[in-house]
PDB file of C-alpha atoms in Angstrom:
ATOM      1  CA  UNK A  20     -33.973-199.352 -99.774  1.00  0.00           C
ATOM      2  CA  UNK A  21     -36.382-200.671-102.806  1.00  0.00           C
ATOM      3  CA  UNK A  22     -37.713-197.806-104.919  1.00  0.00           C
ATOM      4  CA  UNK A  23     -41.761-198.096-105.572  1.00  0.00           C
ATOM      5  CA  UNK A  24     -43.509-195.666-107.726  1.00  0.00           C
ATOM      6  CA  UNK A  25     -46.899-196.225-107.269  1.00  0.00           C
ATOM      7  CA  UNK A  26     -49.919-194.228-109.899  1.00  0.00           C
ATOM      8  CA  UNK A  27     -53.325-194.469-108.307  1.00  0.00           C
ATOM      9  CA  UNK A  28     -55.790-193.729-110.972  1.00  0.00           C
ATOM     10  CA  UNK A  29     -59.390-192.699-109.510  1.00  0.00           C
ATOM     11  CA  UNK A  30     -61.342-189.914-108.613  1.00  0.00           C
ATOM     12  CA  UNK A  31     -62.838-187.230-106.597  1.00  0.00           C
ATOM     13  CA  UNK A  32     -66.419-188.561-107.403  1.00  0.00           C
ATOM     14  CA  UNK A  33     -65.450-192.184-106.180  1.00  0.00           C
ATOM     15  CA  UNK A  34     -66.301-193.115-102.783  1.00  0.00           C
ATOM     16  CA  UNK A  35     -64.184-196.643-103.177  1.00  0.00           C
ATOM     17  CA  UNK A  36     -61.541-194.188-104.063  1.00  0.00           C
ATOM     18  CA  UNK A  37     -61.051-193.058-100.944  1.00  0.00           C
ATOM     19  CA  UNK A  38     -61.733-196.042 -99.335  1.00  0.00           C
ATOM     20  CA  UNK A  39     -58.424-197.489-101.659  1.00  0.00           C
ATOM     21  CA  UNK A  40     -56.450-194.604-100.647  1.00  0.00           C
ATOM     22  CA  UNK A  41     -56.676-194.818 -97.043  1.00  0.00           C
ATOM     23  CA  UNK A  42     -55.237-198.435 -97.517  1.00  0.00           C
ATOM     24  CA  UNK A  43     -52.814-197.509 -98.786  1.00  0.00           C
ATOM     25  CA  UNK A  44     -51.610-195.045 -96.953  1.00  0.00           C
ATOM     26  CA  UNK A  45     -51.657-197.124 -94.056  1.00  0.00           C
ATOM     27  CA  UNK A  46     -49.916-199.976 -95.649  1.00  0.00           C
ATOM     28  CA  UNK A  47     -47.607-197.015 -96.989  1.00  0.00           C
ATOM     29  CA  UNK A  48     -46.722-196.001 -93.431  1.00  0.00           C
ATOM     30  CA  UNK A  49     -46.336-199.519 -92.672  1.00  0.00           C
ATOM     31  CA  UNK A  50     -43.493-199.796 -95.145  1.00  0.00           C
ATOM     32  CA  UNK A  51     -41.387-197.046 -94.110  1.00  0.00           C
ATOM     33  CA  UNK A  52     -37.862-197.668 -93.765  1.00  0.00           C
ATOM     34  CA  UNK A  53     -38.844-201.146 -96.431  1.00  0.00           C
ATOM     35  CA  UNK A  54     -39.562-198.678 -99.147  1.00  0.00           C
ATOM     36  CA  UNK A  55     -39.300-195.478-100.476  1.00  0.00           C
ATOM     37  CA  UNK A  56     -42.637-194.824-102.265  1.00  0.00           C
ATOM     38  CA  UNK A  57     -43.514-192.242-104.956  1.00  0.00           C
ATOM     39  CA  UNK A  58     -47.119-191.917-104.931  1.00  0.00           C
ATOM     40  CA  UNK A  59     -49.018-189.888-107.729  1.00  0.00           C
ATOM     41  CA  UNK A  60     -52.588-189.206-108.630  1.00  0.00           C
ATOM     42  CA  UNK A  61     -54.010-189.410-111.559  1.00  0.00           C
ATOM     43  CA  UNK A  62     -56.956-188.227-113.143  1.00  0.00           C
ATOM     44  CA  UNK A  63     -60.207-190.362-114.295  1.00  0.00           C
ATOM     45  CA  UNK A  64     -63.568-188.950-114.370  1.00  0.00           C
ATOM     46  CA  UNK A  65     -66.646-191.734-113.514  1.00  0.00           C
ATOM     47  CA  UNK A  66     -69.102-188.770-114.567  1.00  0.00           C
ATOM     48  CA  UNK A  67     -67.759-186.753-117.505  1.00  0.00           C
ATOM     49  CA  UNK A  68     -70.911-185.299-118.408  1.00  0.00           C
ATOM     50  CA  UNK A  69     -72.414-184.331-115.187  1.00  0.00           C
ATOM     51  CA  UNK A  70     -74.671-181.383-115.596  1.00  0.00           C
ATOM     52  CA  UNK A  71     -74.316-178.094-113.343  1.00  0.00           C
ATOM     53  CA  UNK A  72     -75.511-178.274-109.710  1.00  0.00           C
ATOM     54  CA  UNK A  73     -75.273-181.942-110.082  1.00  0.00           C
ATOM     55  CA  UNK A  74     -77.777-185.014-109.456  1.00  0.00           C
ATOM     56  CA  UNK A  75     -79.327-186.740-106.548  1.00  0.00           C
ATOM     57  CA  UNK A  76     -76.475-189.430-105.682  1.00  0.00           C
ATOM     58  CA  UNK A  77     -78.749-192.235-104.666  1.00  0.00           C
ATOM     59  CA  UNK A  78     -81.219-191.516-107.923  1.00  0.00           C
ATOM     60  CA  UNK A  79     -78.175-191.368-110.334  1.00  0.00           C
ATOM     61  CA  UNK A  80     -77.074-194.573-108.794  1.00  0.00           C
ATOM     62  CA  UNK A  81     -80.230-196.572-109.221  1.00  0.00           C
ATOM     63  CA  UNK A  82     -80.437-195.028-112.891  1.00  0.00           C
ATOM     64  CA  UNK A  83     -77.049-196.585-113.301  1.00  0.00           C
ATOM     65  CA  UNK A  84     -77.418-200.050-112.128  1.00  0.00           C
ATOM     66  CA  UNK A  85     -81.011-200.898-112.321  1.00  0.00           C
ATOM     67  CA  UNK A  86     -80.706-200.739-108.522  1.00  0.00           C
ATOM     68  CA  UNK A  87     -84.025-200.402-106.014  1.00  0.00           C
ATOM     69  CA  UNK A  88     -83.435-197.595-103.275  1.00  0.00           C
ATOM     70  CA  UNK A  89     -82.860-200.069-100.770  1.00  0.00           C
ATOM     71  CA  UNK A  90     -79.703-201.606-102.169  1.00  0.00           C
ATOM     72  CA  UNK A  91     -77.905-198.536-102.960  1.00  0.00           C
ATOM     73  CA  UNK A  92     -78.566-197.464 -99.925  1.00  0.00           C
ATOM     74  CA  UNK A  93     -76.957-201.239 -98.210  1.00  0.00           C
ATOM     75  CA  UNK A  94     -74.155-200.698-100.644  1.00  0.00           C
ATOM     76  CA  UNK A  95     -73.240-196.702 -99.532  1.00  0.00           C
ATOM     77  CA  UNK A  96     -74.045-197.980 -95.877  1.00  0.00           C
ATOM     78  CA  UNK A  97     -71.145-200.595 -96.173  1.00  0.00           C
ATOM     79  CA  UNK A  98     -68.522-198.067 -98.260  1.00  0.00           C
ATOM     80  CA  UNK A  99     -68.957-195.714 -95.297  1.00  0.00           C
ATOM     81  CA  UNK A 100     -67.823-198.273 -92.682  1.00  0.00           C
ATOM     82  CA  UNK A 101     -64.761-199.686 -95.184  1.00  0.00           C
ATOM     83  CA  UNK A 102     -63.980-195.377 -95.259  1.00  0.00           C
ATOM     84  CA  UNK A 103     -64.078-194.381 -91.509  1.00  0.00           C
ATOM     85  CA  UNK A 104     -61.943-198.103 -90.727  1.00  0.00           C
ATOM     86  CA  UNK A 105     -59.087-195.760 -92.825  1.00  0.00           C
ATOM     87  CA  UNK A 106     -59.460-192.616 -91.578  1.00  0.00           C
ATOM     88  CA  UNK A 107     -62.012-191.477 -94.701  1.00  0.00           C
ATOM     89  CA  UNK A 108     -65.335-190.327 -93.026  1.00  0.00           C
ATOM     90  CA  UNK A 109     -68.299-189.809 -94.973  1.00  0.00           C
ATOM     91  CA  UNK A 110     -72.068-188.876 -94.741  1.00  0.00           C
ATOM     92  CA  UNK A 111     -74.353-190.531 -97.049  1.00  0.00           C
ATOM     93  CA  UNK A 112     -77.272-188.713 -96.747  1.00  0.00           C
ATOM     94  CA  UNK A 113     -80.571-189.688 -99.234  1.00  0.00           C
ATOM     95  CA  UNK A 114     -79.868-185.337-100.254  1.00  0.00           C
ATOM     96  CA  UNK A 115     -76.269-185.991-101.299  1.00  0.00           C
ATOM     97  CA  UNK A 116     -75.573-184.464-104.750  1.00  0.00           C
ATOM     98  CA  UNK A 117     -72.843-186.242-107.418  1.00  0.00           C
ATOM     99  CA  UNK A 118     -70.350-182.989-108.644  1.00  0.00           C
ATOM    100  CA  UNK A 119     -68.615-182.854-111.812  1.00  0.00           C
ATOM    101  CA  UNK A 120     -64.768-183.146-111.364  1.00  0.00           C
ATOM    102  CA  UNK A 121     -63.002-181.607-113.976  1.00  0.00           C
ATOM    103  CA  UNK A 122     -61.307-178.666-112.271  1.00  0.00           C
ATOM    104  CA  UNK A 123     -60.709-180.631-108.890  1.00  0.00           C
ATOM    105  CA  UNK A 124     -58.074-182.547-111.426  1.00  0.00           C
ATOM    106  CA  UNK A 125     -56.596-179.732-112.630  1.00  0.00           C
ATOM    107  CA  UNK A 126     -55.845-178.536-109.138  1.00  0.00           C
ATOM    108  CA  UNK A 127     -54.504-181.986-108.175  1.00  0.00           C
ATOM    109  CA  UNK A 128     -52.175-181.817-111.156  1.00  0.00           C
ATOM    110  CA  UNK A 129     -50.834-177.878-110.020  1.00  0.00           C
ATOM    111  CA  UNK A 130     -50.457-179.325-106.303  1.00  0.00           C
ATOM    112  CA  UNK A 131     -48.205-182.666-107.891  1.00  0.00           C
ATOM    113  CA  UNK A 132     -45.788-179.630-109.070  1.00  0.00           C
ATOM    114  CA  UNK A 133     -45.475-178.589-105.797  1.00  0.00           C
ATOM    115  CA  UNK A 134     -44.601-182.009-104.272  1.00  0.00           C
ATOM    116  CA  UNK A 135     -45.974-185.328-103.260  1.00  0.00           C
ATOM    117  CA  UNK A 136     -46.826-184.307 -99.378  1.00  0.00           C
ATOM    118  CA  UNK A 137     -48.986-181.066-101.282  1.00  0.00           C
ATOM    119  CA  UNK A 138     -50.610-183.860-103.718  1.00  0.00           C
ATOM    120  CA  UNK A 139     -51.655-186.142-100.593  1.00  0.00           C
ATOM    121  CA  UNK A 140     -52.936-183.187 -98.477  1.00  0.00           C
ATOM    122  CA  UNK A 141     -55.120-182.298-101.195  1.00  0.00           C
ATOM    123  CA  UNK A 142     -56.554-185.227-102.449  1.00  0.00           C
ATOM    124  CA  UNK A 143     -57.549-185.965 -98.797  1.00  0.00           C
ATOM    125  CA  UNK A 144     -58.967-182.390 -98.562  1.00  0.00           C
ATOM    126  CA  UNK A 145     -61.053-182.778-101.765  1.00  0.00           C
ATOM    127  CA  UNK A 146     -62.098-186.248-100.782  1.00  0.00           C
ATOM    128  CA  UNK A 147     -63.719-184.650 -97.726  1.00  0.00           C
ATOM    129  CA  UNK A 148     -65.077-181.841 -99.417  1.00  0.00           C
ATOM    130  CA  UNK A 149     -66.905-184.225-101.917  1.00  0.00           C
ATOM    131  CA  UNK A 150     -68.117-187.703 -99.239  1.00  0.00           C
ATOM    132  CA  UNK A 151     -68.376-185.970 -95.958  1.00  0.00           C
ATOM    133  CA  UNK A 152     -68.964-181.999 -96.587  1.00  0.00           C
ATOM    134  CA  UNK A 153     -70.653-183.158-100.004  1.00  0.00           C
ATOM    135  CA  UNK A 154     -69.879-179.523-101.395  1.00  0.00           C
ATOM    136  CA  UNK A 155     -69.817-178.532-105.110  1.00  0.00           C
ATOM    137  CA  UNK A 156     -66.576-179.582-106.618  1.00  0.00           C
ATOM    138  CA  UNK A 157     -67.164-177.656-109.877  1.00  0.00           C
ATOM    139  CA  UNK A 158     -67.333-174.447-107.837  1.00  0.00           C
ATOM    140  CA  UNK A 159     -64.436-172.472-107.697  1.00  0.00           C
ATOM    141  CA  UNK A 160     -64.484-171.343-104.527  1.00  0.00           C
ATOM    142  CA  UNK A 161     -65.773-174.671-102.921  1.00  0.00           C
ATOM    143  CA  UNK A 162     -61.887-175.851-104.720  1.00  0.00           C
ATOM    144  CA  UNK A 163     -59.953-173.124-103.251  1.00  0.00           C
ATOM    145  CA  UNK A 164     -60.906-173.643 -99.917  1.00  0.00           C
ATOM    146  CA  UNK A 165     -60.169-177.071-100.228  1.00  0.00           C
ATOM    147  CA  UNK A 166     -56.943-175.662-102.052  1.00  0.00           C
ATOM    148  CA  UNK A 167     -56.629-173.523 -98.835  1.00  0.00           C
ATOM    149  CA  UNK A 168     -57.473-176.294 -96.337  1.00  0.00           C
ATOM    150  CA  UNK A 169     -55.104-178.651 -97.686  1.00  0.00           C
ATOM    151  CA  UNK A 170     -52.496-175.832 -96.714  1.00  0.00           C
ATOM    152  CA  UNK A 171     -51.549-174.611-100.552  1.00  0.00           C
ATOM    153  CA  UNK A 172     -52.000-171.523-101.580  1.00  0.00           C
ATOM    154  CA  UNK A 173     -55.297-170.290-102.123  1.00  0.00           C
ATOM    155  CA  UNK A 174     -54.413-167.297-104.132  1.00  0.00           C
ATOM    156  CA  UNK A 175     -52.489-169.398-106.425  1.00  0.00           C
ATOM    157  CA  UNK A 176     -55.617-172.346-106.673  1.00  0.00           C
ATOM    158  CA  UNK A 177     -57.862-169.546-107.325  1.00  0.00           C
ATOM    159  CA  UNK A 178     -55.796-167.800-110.043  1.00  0.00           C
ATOM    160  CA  UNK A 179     -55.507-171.312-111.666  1.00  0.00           C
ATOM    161  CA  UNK A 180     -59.322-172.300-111.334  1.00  0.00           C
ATOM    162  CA  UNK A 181     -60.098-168.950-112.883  1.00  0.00           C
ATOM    163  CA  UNK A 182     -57.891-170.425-116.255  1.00  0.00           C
ATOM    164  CA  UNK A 183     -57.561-172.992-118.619  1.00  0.00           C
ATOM    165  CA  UNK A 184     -54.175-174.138-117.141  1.00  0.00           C
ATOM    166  CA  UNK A 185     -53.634-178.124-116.688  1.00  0.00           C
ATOM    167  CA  UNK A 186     -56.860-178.849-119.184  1.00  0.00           C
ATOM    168  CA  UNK A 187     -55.069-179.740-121.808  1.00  0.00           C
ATOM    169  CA  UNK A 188     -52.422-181.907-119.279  1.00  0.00           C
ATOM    170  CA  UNK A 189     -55.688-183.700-117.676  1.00  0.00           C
ATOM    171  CA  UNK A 190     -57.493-185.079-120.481  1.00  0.00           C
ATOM    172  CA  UNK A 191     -54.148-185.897-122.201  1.00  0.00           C
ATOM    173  CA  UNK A 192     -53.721-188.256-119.287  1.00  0.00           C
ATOM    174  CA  UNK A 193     -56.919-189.660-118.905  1.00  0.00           C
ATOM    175  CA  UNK A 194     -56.643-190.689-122.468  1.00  0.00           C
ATOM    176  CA  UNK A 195     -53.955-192.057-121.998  1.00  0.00           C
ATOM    177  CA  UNK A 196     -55.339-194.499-119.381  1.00  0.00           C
ATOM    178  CA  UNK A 197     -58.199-195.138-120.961  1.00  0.00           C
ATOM    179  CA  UNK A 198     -55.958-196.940-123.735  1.00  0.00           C
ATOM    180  CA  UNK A 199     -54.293-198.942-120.816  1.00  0.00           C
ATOM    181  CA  UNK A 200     -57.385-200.218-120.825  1.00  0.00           C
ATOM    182  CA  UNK A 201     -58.407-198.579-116.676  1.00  0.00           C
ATOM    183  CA  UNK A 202     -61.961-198.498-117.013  1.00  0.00           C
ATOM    184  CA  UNK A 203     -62.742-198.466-113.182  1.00  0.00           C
ATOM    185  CA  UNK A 204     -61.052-196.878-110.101  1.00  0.00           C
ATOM    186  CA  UNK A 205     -59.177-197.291-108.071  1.00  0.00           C
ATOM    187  CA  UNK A 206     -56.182-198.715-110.019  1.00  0.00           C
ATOM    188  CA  UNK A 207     -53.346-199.011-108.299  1.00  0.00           C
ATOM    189  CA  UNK A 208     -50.352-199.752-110.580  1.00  0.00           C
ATOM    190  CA  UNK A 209     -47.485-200.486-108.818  1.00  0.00           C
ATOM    191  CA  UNK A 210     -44.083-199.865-110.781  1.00  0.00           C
ATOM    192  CA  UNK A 211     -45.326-200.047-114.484  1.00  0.00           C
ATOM    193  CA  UNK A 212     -46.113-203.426-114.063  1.00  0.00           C
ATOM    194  CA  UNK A 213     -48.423-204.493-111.345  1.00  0.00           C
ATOM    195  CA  UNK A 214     -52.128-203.768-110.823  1.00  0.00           C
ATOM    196  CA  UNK A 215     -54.218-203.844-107.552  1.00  0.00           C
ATOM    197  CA  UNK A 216     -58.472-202.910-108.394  1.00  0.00           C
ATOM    198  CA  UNK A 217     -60.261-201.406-105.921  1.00  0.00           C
ATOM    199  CA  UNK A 218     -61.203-200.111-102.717  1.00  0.00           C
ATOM    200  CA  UNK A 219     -58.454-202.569-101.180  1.00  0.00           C
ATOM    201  CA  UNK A 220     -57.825-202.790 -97.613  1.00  0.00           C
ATOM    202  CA  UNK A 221     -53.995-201.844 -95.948  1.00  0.00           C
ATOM    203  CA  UNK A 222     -53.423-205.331 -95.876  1.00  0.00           C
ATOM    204  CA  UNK A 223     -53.770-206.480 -99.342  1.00  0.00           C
ATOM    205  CA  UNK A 224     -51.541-202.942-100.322  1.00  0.00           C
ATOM    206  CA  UNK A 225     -48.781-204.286 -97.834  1.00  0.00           C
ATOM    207  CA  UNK A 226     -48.853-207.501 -99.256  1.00  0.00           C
ATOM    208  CA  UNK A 227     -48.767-206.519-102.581  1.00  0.00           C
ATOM    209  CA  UNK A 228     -46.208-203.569-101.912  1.00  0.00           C
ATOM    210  CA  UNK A 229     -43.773-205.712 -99.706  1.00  0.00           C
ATOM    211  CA  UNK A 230     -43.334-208.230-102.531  1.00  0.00           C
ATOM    212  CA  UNK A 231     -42.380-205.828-104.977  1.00  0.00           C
ATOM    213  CA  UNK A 232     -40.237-204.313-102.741  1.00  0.00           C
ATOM    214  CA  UNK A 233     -38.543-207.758-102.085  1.00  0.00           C
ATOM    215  CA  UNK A 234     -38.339-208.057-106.118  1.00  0.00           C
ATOM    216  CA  UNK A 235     -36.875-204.901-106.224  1.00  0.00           C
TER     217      UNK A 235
END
């Protein structure tokens, strides 16, 4: 069976993120019994510098882009429909906040200790707390119940939130993308060597994963 190791760069923050991840899943469970797939996370934050509480999602967007109301809104109505077609719900509501997600890495990092299944369950957790429950990702309790949810120890999350652990670990590594030259998310990079950009559907990742795995 054809070994794939497979790092997705993105983040919390990113609702093409989740789109991309609930590709490839699917086109993961598609390949099982093809390939045996390592799948880890890793960190990239789209707002570094977000302020406490957060900003208005759709007025941070338009700020961005030079986007009227109207097209941000067209553009979140179509990333919602790409998300629920993978199993990634979301509510865009005009009152959706943008979080800062610093310490939702860290706990992603802990959780990759524990195993791959633990990192899955809580990326998916935190996705939902940020795109469909739209909850404060910088808040420590808002993590641990996510921590909780994802069915990890809360206890342990909290403990962890309430340090400095992984800080150093998480902006070492998002460094050291940034010299890869990843500047937007989701990157998929397949084995080292091969990169699929953004919110793909499962077919593209199946395509893309079978012919490494036939390479392999």
């Amino acid at each position: 069976m054809a070994k794939i190791t497979i790092d997705f760069v993105s983040d919390v923050a990113c609702p093409w993120c989740a789109v991309g991840l609930g590709g490839l899943l699917e086109a993961m469970r598609r390949l099982e019994g093809t390939a045996d797939v390592e799948l880890r996370f890793r960190p990239f934050e789209l707002n570094p510098d977000m302020p406490a509480g957060g900003q208005n999602t759709i007025e941070r967007l338009m700020a961005k882009y030079g986007y009227d109301r109207e097209r941000v809104q067209a553009n979140r109505k179509v990333i919602s429909e790409r998300a629920a077609a993978v199993g990634m719900p979301m509510r865009m509501d005009d009152d959706n906040r943008s979080f800062n997600t610093f310490d939702a890495h860290r706990l992603i990092h802990w959780a990759g200790l524990q195993g791959q299944a633990q990192q899955i369950a809580l990326k998916k957790s935190l996705l939902q707390t940020y795109h469909y429950q739209n909850r404060d990702t910088s808040d420590a309790d808002v993590l641990a119940e996510a921590a909780r949810d994802a069915g990890l120890d809360e206890a342990a999350a909290r403990e962890l939130l309430a340090s400095g652990r992984y800080a150093d670990e998480v902006r070492a590594e998002e460094e050291e993308w940034r010299k890869l030259g990843i500047t937007s998310v989701p990157s998929v990079i397949i084995n080292g060597q091969y990169l699929v950009s953004g919110g793909q559907p499962p077919e593209a990742f199946e395509q893309a994963l079978r012919q490494v795995a036939q390479e392999g």
